[in-house]
PDB file of C-alpha atoms and ligand atoms in Angstrom:
ATOM      1  CA  UNK K1026     -28.871  15.814  -0.526  1.00 77.00           C
ATOM      2  CA  UNK K1027     -25.469  15.625   1.094  1.00 85.00           C
ATOM      3  CA  UNK K1028     -24.037  19.135   0.959  1.00 90.00           C
ATOM      4  CA  UNK K1029     -20.577  18.305   2.294  1.00 96.00           C
ATOM      5  CA  UNK K1030     -17.806  19.505  -0.016  1.00 97.00           C
ATOM      6  CA  UNK K1031     -16.241  16.020  -0.024  1.00 97.00           C
ATOM      7  CA  UNK K1032     -19.505  14.193  -0.789  1.00 97.00           C
ATOM      8  CA  UNK K1033     -20.438  12.442  -3.976  1.00 95.00           C
ATOM      9  CA  UNK K1034     -24.014  13.676  -3.876  1.00 87.00           C
ATOM     10  CA  UNK K1035     -25.313  11.409  -6.606  1.00 86.00           C
ATOM     11  CA  UNK K1036     -23.813   8.202  -8.047  1.00 81.00           C
ATOM     12  CA  UNK K1037     -23.410   9.925 -11.423  1.00 89.00           C
ATOM     13  CA  UNK K1038     -21.408  12.899 -10.033  1.00 91.00           C
ATOM     14  CA  UNK K1039     -18.043  12.769 -11.829  1.00 93.00           C
ATOM     15  CA  UNK K1040     -14.932  11.942  -9.869  1.00 96.00           C
ATOM     16  CA  UNK K1041     -12.479  14.813  -9.356  1.00 97.00           C
ATOM     17  CA  UNK K1042      -9.284  14.646 -11.365  1.00 97.00           C
ATOM     18  CA  UNK K1043      -6.448  16.676  -9.879  1.00 98.00           C
ATOM     19  CA  UNK K1044      -3.699  18.032 -12.209  1.00 98.00           C
ATOM     20  CA  UNK K1045      -0.362  18.289 -10.526  1.00 97.00           C
ATOM     21  CA  UNK K1046       2.314  19.782 -12.669  1.00 95.00           C
ATOM     22  CA  UNK K1047       1.063  17.897 -15.690  1.00 94.00           C
ATOM     23  CA  UNK K1048       0.303  14.648 -13.804  1.00 97.00           C
ATOM     24  CA  UNK K1049      -3.301  13.564 -13.227  1.00 97.00           C
ATOM     25  CA  UNK K1050      -4.572  11.908 -10.050  1.00 98.00           C
ATOM     26  CA  UNK K1051      -8.072  10.425 -10.491  1.00 96.00           C
ATOM     27  CA  UNK K1052      -9.675   9.722 -13.833  1.00 93.00           C
ATOM     28  CA  UNK K1053      -8.386   6.950 -16.049  1.00 97.00           C
ATOM     29  CA  UNK K1054      -4.779   7.107 -14.889  1.00 97.00           C
ATOM     30  CA  UNK K1055      -3.399   4.888 -12.118  1.00 98.00           C
ATOM     31  CA  UNK K1056      -0.800   7.222 -10.645  1.00 98.00           C
ATOM     32  CA  UNK K1057       2.188   5.915  -8.717  1.00 98.00           C
ATOM     33  CA  UNK K1058       4.092   8.128  -6.249  1.00 99.00           C
ATOM     34  CA  UNK K1059       7.393   6.604  -5.152  1.00 99.00           C
ATOM     35  CA  UNK K1060      10.604   7.455  -3.380  1.00 98.00           C
ATOM     36  CA  UNK K1061      12.350   7.109  -0.101  1.00 98.00           C
ATOM     37  CA  UNK K1062      10.641   7.428   3.274  1.00 98.00           C
ATOM     38  CA  UNK K1063      13.145  10.163   4.249  1.00 98.00           C
ATOM     39  CA  UNK K1064      15.465  12.241   2.169  1.00 98.00           C
ATOM     40  CA  UNK K1065      18.782  11.052   3.513  1.00 98.00           C
ATOM     41  CA  UNK K1066      21.040  12.853   1.176  1.00 98.00           C
ATOM     42  CA  UNK K1067      21.416  14.382  -2.315  1.00 98.00           C
ATOM     43  CA  UNK K1068      22.809  11.353  -4.108  1.00 98.00           C
ATOM     44  CA  UNK K1069      20.372   8.773  -2.805  1.00 98.00           C
ATOM     45  CA  UNK K1070      17.488  11.092  -3.628  1.00 98.00           C
ATOM     46  CA  UNK K1071      18.649  11.811  -7.176  1.00 98.00           C
ATOM     47  CA  UNK K1072      19.225   8.126  -7.749  1.00 98.00           C
ATOM     48  CA  UNK K1073      15.863   7.221  -6.346  1.00 98.00           C
ATOM     49  CA  UNK K1074      14.112   9.867  -8.477  1.00 98.00           C
ATOM     50  CA  UNK K1075      15.777   8.713 -11.676  1.00 98.00           C
ATOM     51  CA  UNK K1076      15.100   5.010 -11.027  1.00 98.00           C
ATOM     52  CA  UNK K1077      11.513   5.330  -9.904  1.00 98.00           C
ATOM     53  CA  UNK K1078      10.804   7.519 -12.913  1.00 98.00           C
ATOM     54  CA  UNK K1079      12.306   4.933 -15.210  1.00 98.00           C
ATOM     55  CA  UNK K1080       9.948   2.330 -13.741  1.00 98.00           C
ATOM     56  CA  UNK K1081       6.840   4.466 -14.249  1.00 98.00           C
ATOM     57  CA  UNK K1082       6.418   6.551 -11.132  1.00 98.00           C
ATOM     58  CA  UNK K1083       4.890   9.969 -11.947  1.00 98.00           C
ATOM     59  CA  UNK K1084       5.597  11.774  -8.686  1.00 98.00           C
ATOM     60  CA  UNK K1085       8.475  11.646  -6.197  1.00 98.00           C
ATOM     61  CA  UNK K1086       7.951  11.249  -2.478  1.00 99.00           C
ATOM     62  CA  UNK K1087      10.545  12.037   0.214  1.00 98.00           C
ATOM     63  CA  UNK K1088      10.248  13.186   3.790  1.00 98.00           C
ATOM     64  CA  UNK K1089      12.142  16.296   4.941  1.00 98.00           C
ATOM     65  CA  UNK K1090      10.313  16.584   8.239  1.00 98.00           C
ATOM     66  CA  UNK K1091       9.686  13.083   9.723  1.00 98.00           C
ATOM     67  CA  UNK K1092       7.195  12.120  12.355  1.00 96.00           C
ATOM     68  CA  UNK K1093       9.056   9.515  14.452  1.00 95.00           C
ATOM     69  CA  UNK K1094       7.757   7.572  17.374  1.00 95.00           C
ATOM     70  CA  UNK K1095      11.055   7.962  19.226  1.00 97.00           C
ATOM     71  CA  UNK K1096      12.581  11.382  19.624  1.00 96.00           C
ATOM     72  CA  UNK K1097      16.086   9.824  19.602  1.00 97.00           C
ATOM     73  CA  UNK K1098      16.169   8.648  15.946  1.00 97.00           C
ATOM     74  CA  UNK K1099      16.604  10.392  12.569  1.00 97.00           C
ATOM     75  CA  UNK K1100      13.886  13.000  12.139  1.00 97.00           C
ATOM     76  CA  UNK K1101      14.711  14.305   8.703  1.00 98.00           C
ATOM     77  CA  UNK K1102      17.078  16.823   7.188  1.00 98.00           C
ATOM     78  CA  UNK K1103      14.470  19.585   7.177  1.00 98.00           C
ATOM     79  CA  UNK K1104      15.162  22.579   4.948  1.00 98.00           C
ATOM     80  CA  UNK K1105      18.281  20.954   3.424  1.00 98.00           C
ATOM     81  CA  UNK K1106      16.130  18.074   2.235  1.00 98.00           C
ATOM     82  CA  UNK K1107      13.665  20.458   0.637  1.00 98.00           C
ATOM     83  CA  UNK K1108      16.508  21.876  -1.442  1.00 98.00           C
ATOM     84  CA  UNK K1109      17.410  18.385  -2.581  1.00 98.00           C
ATOM     85  CA  UNK K1110      13.810  17.648  -3.487  1.00 98.00           C
ATOM     86  CA  UNK K1111      13.755  20.787  -5.614  1.00 98.00           C
ATOM     87  CA  UNK K1112      16.950  19.652  -7.356  1.00 98.00           C
ATOM     88  CA  UNK K1113      15.446  16.170  -7.941  1.00 98.00           C
ATOM     89  CA  UNK K1114      12.384  17.740  -9.559  1.00 98.00           C
ATOM     90  CA  UNK K1115      14.658  19.899 -11.742  1.00 98.00           C
ATOM     91  CA  UNK K1116      16.630  16.829 -12.780  1.00 97.00           C
ATOM     92  CA  UNK K1117      13.727  14.420 -13.458  1.00 97.00           C
ATOM     93  CA  UNK K1118      10.591  16.579 -13.898  1.00 97.00           C
ATOM     94  CA  UNK K1119       8.859  14.555 -11.180  1.00 98.00           C
ATOM     95  CA  UNK K1120       6.510  16.659  -9.029  1.00 98.00           C
ATOM     96  CA  UNK K1121       7.308  16.519  -5.311  1.00 98.00           C
ATOM     97  CA  UNK K1122       5.198  15.047  -2.474  1.00 98.00           C
ATOM     98  CA  UNK K1123       6.531  15.912   1.003  1.00 98.00           C
ATOM     99  CA  UNK K1124       5.105  16.044   4.496  1.00 98.00           C
ATOM    100  CA  UNK K1125       4.219  19.131   6.547  1.00 98.00           C
ATOM    101  CA  UNK K1126       4.180  18.438  10.256  1.00 98.00           C
ATOM    102  CA  UNK K1127       4.173  21.907  11.715  1.00 98.00           C
ATOM    103  CA  UNK K1128       2.204  24.949  10.416  1.00 97.00           C
ATOM    104  CA  UNK K1129       5.256  27.058  11.259  1.00 98.00           C
ATOM    105  CA  UNK K1130       7.107  25.371   8.337  1.00 98.00           C
ATOM    106  CA  UNK K1131       4.332  25.875   5.789  1.00 98.00           C
ATOM    107  CA  UNK K1132       6.080  28.605   3.747  1.00 98.00           C
ATOM    108  CA  UNK K1133       9.249  26.496   3.564  1.00 98.00           C
ATOM    109  CA  UNK K1134       7.419  23.359   2.542  1.00 98.00           C
ATOM    110  CA  UNK K1135       4.903  25.036   0.247  1.00 98.00           C
ATOM    111  CA  UNK K1136       7.770  26.676  -1.661  1.00 98.00           C
ATOM    112  CA  UNK K1137       8.941  23.228  -2.865  1.00 98.00           C
ATOM    113  CA  UNK K1138       6.042  20.821  -2.557  1.00 98.00           C
ATOM    114  CA  UNK K1139       3.725  20.146  -5.529  1.00 98.00           C
ATOM    115  CA  UNK K1140       1.635  18.148  -3.071  1.00 98.00           C
ATOM    116  CA  UNK K1141       1.727  18.724   0.706  1.00 99.00           C
ATOM    117  CA  UNK K1142       1.409  15.452   2.644  1.00 98.00           C
ATOM    118  CA  UNK K1143      -0.454  15.489   5.979  1.00 98.00           C
ATOM    119  CA  UNK K1144       0.585  12.375   7.844  1.00 98.00           C
ATOM    120  CA  UNK K1145      -1.591   9.861   9.665  1.00 98.00           C
ATOM    121  CA  UNK K1146      -0.525  11.281  13.017  1.00 98.00           C
ATOM    122  CA  UNK K1147      -1.751  14.781  12.007  1.00 98.00           C
ATOM    123  CA  UNK K1148      -5.032  13.800  10.271  1.00 98.00           C
ATOM    124  CA  UNK K1149      -7.025  15.544  12.978  1.00 98.00           C
ATOM    125  CA  UNK K1150      -4.587  18.399  13.602  1.00 98.00           C
ATOM    126  CA  UNK K1151      -7.285  20.899  12.796  1.00 98.00           C
ATOM    127  CA  UNK K1152      -5.050  23.998  12.786  1.00 98.00           C
ATOM    128  CA  UNK K1153      -2.652  22.249  10.374  1.00 98.00           C
ATOM    129  CA  UNK K1154      -5.642  21.259   8.156  1.00 98.00           C
ATOM    130  CA  UNK K1155      -6.781  24.901   8.237  1.00 98.00           C
ATOM    131  CA  UNK K1156      -3.354  26.107   7.308  1.00 98.00           C
ATOM    132  CA  UNK K1157      -3.084  23.868   4.204  1.00 98.00           C
ATOM    133  CA  UNK K1158      -6.741  24.678   3.434  1.00 98.00           C
ATOM    134  CA  UNK K1159      -5.793  28.268   2.976  1.00 98.00           C
ATOM    135  CA  UNK K1160      -3.210  27.431   0.348  1.00 98.00           C
ATOM    136  CA  UNK K1161      -3.744  26.471  -3.260  1.00 96.00           C
ATOM    137  CA  UNK K1162      -1.280  23.537  -3.160  1.00 98.00           C
ATOM    138  CA  UNK K1163      -2.859  20.062  -3.435  1.00 98.00           C
ATOM    139  CA  UNK K1164      -2.920  18.071  -0.220  1.00 98.00           C
ATOM    140  CA  UNK K1165      -2.318  14.328   0.304  1.00 99.00           C
ATOM    141  CA  UNK K1166      -4.319  13.500   3.416  1.00 99.00           C
ATOM    142  CA  UNK K1167      -3.374  10.210   5.059  1.00 99.00           C
ATOM    143  CA  UNK K1168      -5.901   8.347   7.172  1.00 99.00           C
ATOM    144  CA  UNK K1169      -5.144   8.340  10.890  1.00 98.00           C
ATOM    145  CA  UNK K1170      -4.206   4.957  12.228  1.00 97.00           C
ATOM    146  CA  UNK K1171      -7.336   4.837  14.382  1.00 98.00           C
ATOM    147  CA  UNK K1172      -9.605   6.975  12.274  1.00 98.00           C
ATOM    148  CA  UNK K1173     -12.865   5.856  10.706  1.00 98.00           C
ATOM    149  CA  UNK K1174     -13.625   6.549   7.067  1.00 98.00           C
ATOM    150  CA  UNK K1175     -16.070   9.182   8.213  1.00 98.00           C
ATOM    151  CA  UNK K1176     -13.394  10.876  10.336  1.00 98.00           C
ATOM    152  CA  UNK K1177     -11.028  10.848   7.342  1.00 98.00           C
ATOM    153  CA  UNK K1178     -13.716  12.467   5.179  1.00 98.00           C
ATOM    154  CA  UNK K1179     -14.425  15.102   7.864  1.00 98.00           C
ATOM    155  CA  UNK K1180     -10.736  15.900   8.081  1.00 98.00           C
ATOM    156  CA  UNK K1181     -10.762  16.436   4.278  1.00 98.00           C
ATOM    157  CA  UNK K1182     -13.850  18.584   4.811  1.00 98.00           C
ATOM    158  CA  UNK K1183     -11.826  20.867   7.104  1.00 98.00           C
ATOM    159  CA  UNK K1184      -9.279  21.440   4.286  1.00 98.00           C
ATOM    160  CA  UNK K1185     -11.981  22.053   1.716  1.00 98.00           C
ATOM    161  CA  UNK K1186     -14.016  24.317   4.010  1.00 98.00           C
ATOM    162  CA  UNK K1187     -10.957  26.607   4.185  1.00 98.00           C
ATOM    163  CA  UNK K1188     -10.986  26.937   0.353  1.00 98.00           C
ATOM    164  CA  UNK K1189      -8.573  24.255  -0.941  1.00 98.00           C
ATOM    165  CA  UNK K1190     -10.512  21.709  -2.961  1.00 98.00           C
ATOM    166  CA  UNK K1191      -7.459  19.825  -4.144  1.00 98.00           C
ATOM    167  CA  UNK K1192      -7.396  16.929  -1.717  1.00 98.00           C
ATOM    168  CA  UNK K1193      -6.178  13.359  -2.299  1.00 98.00           C
ATOM    169  CA  UNK K1194      -7.198  10.767   0.309  1.00 99.00           C
ATOM    170  CA  UNK K1195      -4.804   7.969   1.300  1.00 99.00           C
ATOM    171  CA  UNK K1196      -5.603   4.603   2.976  1.00 99.00           C
ATOM    172  CA  UNK K1197      -2.350   3.564   4.716  1.00 98.00           C
ATOM    173  CA  UNK K1198      -3.567   0.843   7.120  1.00 98.00           C
ATOM    174  CA  UNK K1199      -5.156   1.062  10.527  1.00 98.00           C
ATOM    175  CA  UNK K1200      -4.318  -0.332  13.906  1.00 98.00           C
ATOM    176  CA  UNK K1201      -5.962  -3.665  14.638  1.00 98.00           C
ATOM    177  CA  UNK K1202      -5.176  -6.624  16.969  1.00 98.00           C
ATOM    178  CA  UNK K1203      -3.170  -8.274  14.073  1.00 98.00           C
ATOM    179  CA  UNK K1204       0.552  -8.215  14.520  1.00 98.00           C
ATOM    180  CA  UNK K1205       1.788  -9.982  11.336  1.00 98.00           C
ATOM    181  CA  UNK K1206       1.737  -6.630   9.554  1.00 98.00           C
ATOM    182  CA  UNK K1207       2.591  -3.171  10.805  1.00 98.00           C
ATOM    183  CA  UNK K1208      -0.988  -2.038  10.191  1.00 98.00           C
ATOM    184  CA  UNK K1209      -3.989  -3.643   8.578  1.00 98.00           C
ATOM    185  CA  UNK K1210      -4.732  -2.341   5.123  1.00 98.00           C
ATOM    186  CA  UNK K1211      -8.424  -1.550   5.144  1.00 98.00           C
ATOM    187  CA  UNK K1212      -9.037  -2.611   1.599  1.00 98.00           C
ATOM    188  CA  UNK K1213     -12.821  -2.066   1.985  1.00 98.00           C
ATOM    189  CA  UNK K1214     -12.173   1.619   2.711  1.00 98.00           C
ATOM    190  CA  UNK K1215     -11.283   2.194  -0.957  1.00 98.00           C
ATOM    191  CA  UNK K1216     -14.608   1.181  -2.526  1.00 98.00           C
ATOM    192  CA  UNK K1217     -16.445   2.785   0.385  1.00 98.00           C
ATOM    193  CA  UNK K1218     -14.604   6.049  -0.191  1.00 98.00           C
ATOM    194  CA  UNK K1219     -15.043   5.882  -3.978  1.00 97.00           C
ATOM    195  CA  UNK K1220     -18.795   5.710  -3.352  1.00 96.00           C
ATOM    196  CA  UNK K1221     -18.984   8.404  -0.725  1.00 97.00           C
ATOM    197  CA  UNK K1222     -16.578  11.023  -2.187  1.00 98.00           C
ATOM    198  CA  UNK K1223     -15.616  12.440  -5.537  1.00 98.00           C
ATOM    199  CA  UNK K1224     -12.061  12.934  -4.293  1.00 98.00           C
ATOM    200  CA  UNK K1225      -9.196  10.741  -5.609  1.00 98.00           C
ATOM    201  CA  UNK K1226      -8.180   7.863  -3.277  1.00 98.00           C
ATOM    202  CA  UNK K1227      -4.740   6.288  -3.240  1.00 98.00           C
ATOM    203  CA  UNK K1228      -3.171   3.465  -1.199  1.00 99.00           C
ATOM    204  CA  UNK K1229       0.029   3.329   0.730  1.00 99.00           C
ATOM    205  CA  UNK K1230       0.915  -0.420   0.808  1.00 99.00           C
ATOM    206  CA  UNK K1231       4.329   0.336   2.464  1.00 98.00           C
ATOM    207  CA  UNK K1232       3.037   1.686   5.779  1.00 98.00           C
ATOM    208  CA  UNK K1233       0.166  -0.762   5.753  1.00 98.00           C
ATOM    209  CA  UNK K1234       2.402  -3.826   5.440  1.00 98.00           C
ATOM    210  CA  UNK K1235       5.521  -2.702   7.216  1.00 98.00           C
ATOM    211  CA  UNK K1236       7.258  -5.409   5.201  1.00 98.00           C
ATOM    212  CA  UNK K1237       8.651  -5.072   1.705  1.00 98.00           C
ATOM    213  CA  UNK K1238       7.722  -8.650   0.727  1.00 98.00           C
ATOM    214  CA  UNK K1239       3.980  -7.894   1.162  1.00 98.00           C
ATOM    215  CA  UNK K1240       3.958  -4.546  -0.700  1.00 98.00           C
ATOM    216  CA  UNK K1241       3.357  -5.913  -4.224  1.00 98.00           C
ATOM    217  CA  UNK K1242       0.371  -7.982  -3.097  1.00 98.00           C
ATOM    218  CA  UNK K1243      -1.236  -5.071  -1.380  1.00 98.00           C
ATOM    219  CA  UNK K1244      -0.561  -2.831  -4.308  1.00 98.00           C
ATOM    220  CA  UNK K1245      -2.264  -5.310  -6.624  1.00 98.00           C
ATOM    221  CA  UNK K1246      -5.232  -5.382  -4.288  1.00 98.00           C
ATOM    222  CA  UNK K1247      -5.336  -1.559  -4.456  1.00 98.00           C
ATOM    223  CA  UNK K1248      -5.556  -1.671  -8.245  1.00 98.00           C
ATOM    224  CA  UNK K1249      -8.272  -4.363  -8.068  1.00 98.00           C
ATOM    225  CA  UNK K1250     -10.578  -2.405  -5.757  1.00 98.00           C
ATOM    226  CA  UNK K1251     -10.416   0.814  -7.820  1.00 98.00           C
ATOM    227  CA  UNK K1252      -7.779   2.972  -6.106  1.00 98.00           C
ATOM    228  CA  UNK K1253      -6.536   5.909  -8.180  1.00 98.00           C
ATOM    229  CA  UNK K1254      -2.913   5.245  -7.408  1.00 98.00           C
ATOM    230  CA  UNK K1255      -0.263   4.335  -4.839  1.00 98.00           C
ATOM    231  CA  UNK K1256       2.347   5.962  -2.683  1.00 99.00           C
ATOM    232  CA  UNK K1257       5.283   3.548  -2.231  1.00 99.00           C
ATOM    233  CA  UNK K1258       8.552   3.615  -0.378  1.00 98.00           C
ATOM    234  CA  UNK K1259      11.651   2.736  -2.364  1.00 98.00           C
ATOM    235  CA  UNK K1260      15.284   2.972  -1.205  1.00 98.00           C
ATOM    236  CA  UNK K1261      18.681   2.329  -2.888  1.00 98.00           C
ATOM    237  CA  UNK K1262      19.714   0.070   0.008  1.00 98.00           C
ATOM    238  CA  UNK K1263      16.746  -0.634   2.304  1.00 98.00           C
ATOM    239  CA  UNK K1264      18.977  -2.448   4.881  1.00 98.00           C
ATOM    240  CA  UNK K1265      20.752   0.909   5.709  1.00 98.00           C
ATOM    241  CA  UNK K1266      17.715   3.178   5.461  1.00 98.00           C
ATOM    242  CA  UNK K1267      17.398   5.741   8.236  1.00 98.00           C
ATOM    243  CA  UNK K1268      13.634   5.211   8.419  1.00 98.00           C
ATOM    244  CA  UNK K1269      11.182   2.509   7.348  1.00 98.00           C
ATOM    245  CA  UNK K1270      13.877   0.289   5.679  1.00 98.00           C
ATOM    246  CA  UNK K1271      11.947  -2.941   6.375  1.00 98.00           C
ATOM    247  CA  UNK K1272       9.036  -1.819   4.234  1.00 98.00           C
ATOM    248  CA  UNK K1273      11.053  -0.133   1.465  1.00 98.00           C
ATOM    249  CA  UNK K1274      11.426  -1.789  -1.922  1.00 98.00           C
ATOM    250  CA  UNK K1275      14.729  -2.005  -3.744  1.00 98.00           C
ATOM    251  CA  UNK K1276      14.811  -0.380  -7.189  1.00 98.00           C
ATOM    252  CA  UNK K1277      14.602  -3.844  -8.783  1.00 98.00           C
ATOM    253  CA  UNK K1278      11.649  -4.931  -6.604  1.00 98.00           C
ATOM    254  CA  UNK K1279       9.837  -1.697  -7.496  1.00 98.00           C
ATOM    255  CA  UNK K1280      10.485  -2.167 -11.226  1.00 98.00           C
ATOM    256  CA  UNK K1281       9.207  -5.710 -11.031  1.00 98.00           C
ATOM    257  CA  UNK K1282       6.064  -4.650  -9.109  1.00 98.00           C
ATOM    258  CA  UNK K1283       5.343  -1.997 -11.679  1.00 98.00           C
ATOM    259  CA  UNK K1284       5.684  -4.504 -14.493  1.00 97.00           C
ATOM    260  CA  UNK K1285       3.099  -6.727 -12.828  1.00 98.00           C
ATOM    261  CA  UNK K1286       0.705  -3.902 -11.979  1.00 98.00           C
ATOM    262  CA  UNK K1287       0.619  -2.393 -15.444  1.00 98.00           C
ATOM    263  CA  UNK K1288      -1.448  -5.192 -17.193  1.00 98.00           C
ATOM    264  CA  UNK K1289      -3.504  -5.587 -14.023  1.00 98.00           C
ATOM    265  CA  UNK K1290      -4.376  -1.858 -14.160  1.00 98.00           C
ATOM    266  CA  UNK K1291      -5.286  -2.212 -17.810  1.00 98.00           C
ATOM    267  CA  UNK K1292      -7.563  -5.164 -17.053  1.00 98.00           C
ATOM    268  CA  UNK K1293      -9.294  -2.928 -14.452  1.00 97.00           C
ATOM    269  CA  UNK K1294      -9.770  -0.150 -17.050  1.00 97.00           C
ATOM    270  CA  UNK K1295      -6.907   2.032 -15.777  1.00 98.00           C
ATOM    271  CA  UNK K1296      -3.727   3.259 -17.403  1.00 98.00           C
ATOM    272  CA  UNK K1297      -0.322   2.595 -15.812  1.00 98.00           C
ATOM    273  CA  UNK K1298       2.325   3.168 -18.446  1.00 95.00           C
ATOM    274  CA  UNK K1299       5.766   1.846 -17.916  1.00 95.00           C
ATOM    275  CA  UNK K1300       8.517   3.582 -19.980  1.00 93.00           C
ATOM    276  CA  UNK K1301      10.159   1.359 -22.579  1.00 83.00           C
ATOM    277  CA  UNK K1302      12.763  -0.987 -21.106  1.00 72.00           C
ATOM    278  CA  UNK K1303      16.095   0.730 -20.679  1.00 64.00           C
ATOM    279  CA  UNK K1304      18.846  -0.411 -23.014  1.00 61.00           C
ATOM    280  CA  UNK K1305      21.507  -2.575 -21.403  1.00 59.00           C
ATOM    281  CA  UNK K1306      23.890  -0.485 -19.426  1.00 64.00           C
ATOM    282  CA  UNK K1307      21.586   2.544 -19.326  1.00 67.00           C
ATOM    283  CA  UNK K1308      20.322   1.593 -15.924  1.00 65.00           C
ATOM    284  CA  UNK K1309      23.861   1.699 -14.528  1.00 64.00           C
ATOM    285  CA  UNK K1310      24.457   4.964 -16.274  1.00 66.00           C
ATOM    286  CA  UNK K1311      21.367   6.346 -14.504  1.00 66.00           C
ATOM    287  CA  UNK K1312      22.641   5.102 -11.158  1.00 64.00           C
ATOM    288  CA  UNK K1313      26.083   6.682 -11.643  1.00 59.00           C
ATOM    289  CA  UNK K1314      25.007   9.872 -13.282  1.00 60.00           C
ATOM    290  CA  UNK K1315      21.710  10.370 -11.517  1.00 59.00           C
ATOM    291  CA  UNK K1316      21.032  14.073 -11.482  1.00 52.00           C
ATOM    292  CA  UNK K1317      22.900  14.754 -14.703  1.00 44.00           C
ATOM    293  CA  UNK K1318      20.287  15.713 -17.301  1.00 42.00           C
ATOM    294  CA  UNK K1319      22.065  13.723 -20.001  1.00 39.00           C
ATOM    295  CA  UNK K1320      21.685  10.517 -18.045  1.00 37.00           C
ATOM    296  CA  UNK K1321      17.934  11.093 -17.822  1.00 36.00           C
ATOM    297  CA  UNK K1322      17.334  11.296 -21.484  1.00 30.00           C
ATOM    298  CA  UNK K1323      17.552   7.516 -21.795  1.00 30.00           C
ATOM    299  CA  UNK K1324      14.175   7.171 -20.060  1.00 29.00           C
ATOM    300  CA  UNK K1325      12.491  10.285 -21.483  1.00 28.00           C
TER     301      UNK K1325
HETATM  302  C1  PEP B2314       5.328   8.465   5.611  1.00 58.17           C
HETATM  303  O1  PEP B2314       4.718   8.634   4.561  1.00 58.17           O
HETATM  304  O2  PEP B2314       6.579   8.257   5.626  1.00 58.17           O
HETATM  305  C2  PEP B2314       4.614   8.419   6.897  1.00 58.17           C
HETATM  306  C3  PEP B2314       5.192   8.784   7.991  1.00 58.17           C
HETATM  307  O3  PEP B2314       3.336   7.976   6.739  1.00 58.17           O
HETATM  308  P1  PEP B2314       2.104   7.880   7.791  1.00 58.17           P
HETATM  309  O4  PEP B2314       1.804   9.245   8.177  1.00 58.17           O
HETATM  310  O5  PEP B2314       1.027   7.195   7.010  1.00 58.17           O
HETATM  311  O6  PEP B2314       2.600   7.034   8.925  1.00 58.17           O
HETATM  312 MN1   MN B2315       7.762   6.042   6.028  1.00 58.17          MN
END
């Protein structure tokens, strides 16, 4: 018998369902996490939170500490962004997913995050895995861009071996010889992972594609192969985004994608509920008054 903490020892072992501030990841729900790549400011974050919530997202993503390939570009607003994320949660009720890059920031990030994201570049940063393993906060562990499925599972094992059993795995595309997409979404990894582990598995179609136009197709594929949810980048004006604009969906594109995914999820035996359509004008009210509790009642 496989005694690893991540292992699904028998085919009948139930999948783990994580409960994050009232939201479930795993089980019958298909859970969508959405928001900007980076928190660029208060208003854009509050707008994004209100609009992704109105389209059916259940958690809000937003980077405060950003891993960037070049040291000369925007690297996140840091602690100020964490405060904005806390405000967005207060305004919308959406739990927060945000990345921890450096164990020295763990207290700061853990004070706000409902889910701590460990990015692809840090999947095998074993001291960082140990640090989040010692906390009780759920961890979203992204697959390294050149990591095998086994290496991803062993990275999760590091977190669990330190005592934190609340781990969500994320397939976000791997490096291949193909250049038409930023990464290659390893769609097979999802059914492989679902067989090998009891942990929830979600897909990041945004970093896999690197192109907004491909995101809905990859998201649909994720539903079809049995993923437990998605993490998707959405921006009020992708053309001016300070990071990952090319792969970020507009609010309208996100809303449309969610409308298409909902019946698909149902056909696959999963639940993806979209709040009732907003009355005419309410969407604009949301945009203008994002952050004001009264404005949010229209999509409650
Ligand atoms: C991100 O989620 O914005 C990110 C940097 O993702 P990854 O670690 O998968 O590249
Ligand atoms: Mn990004």
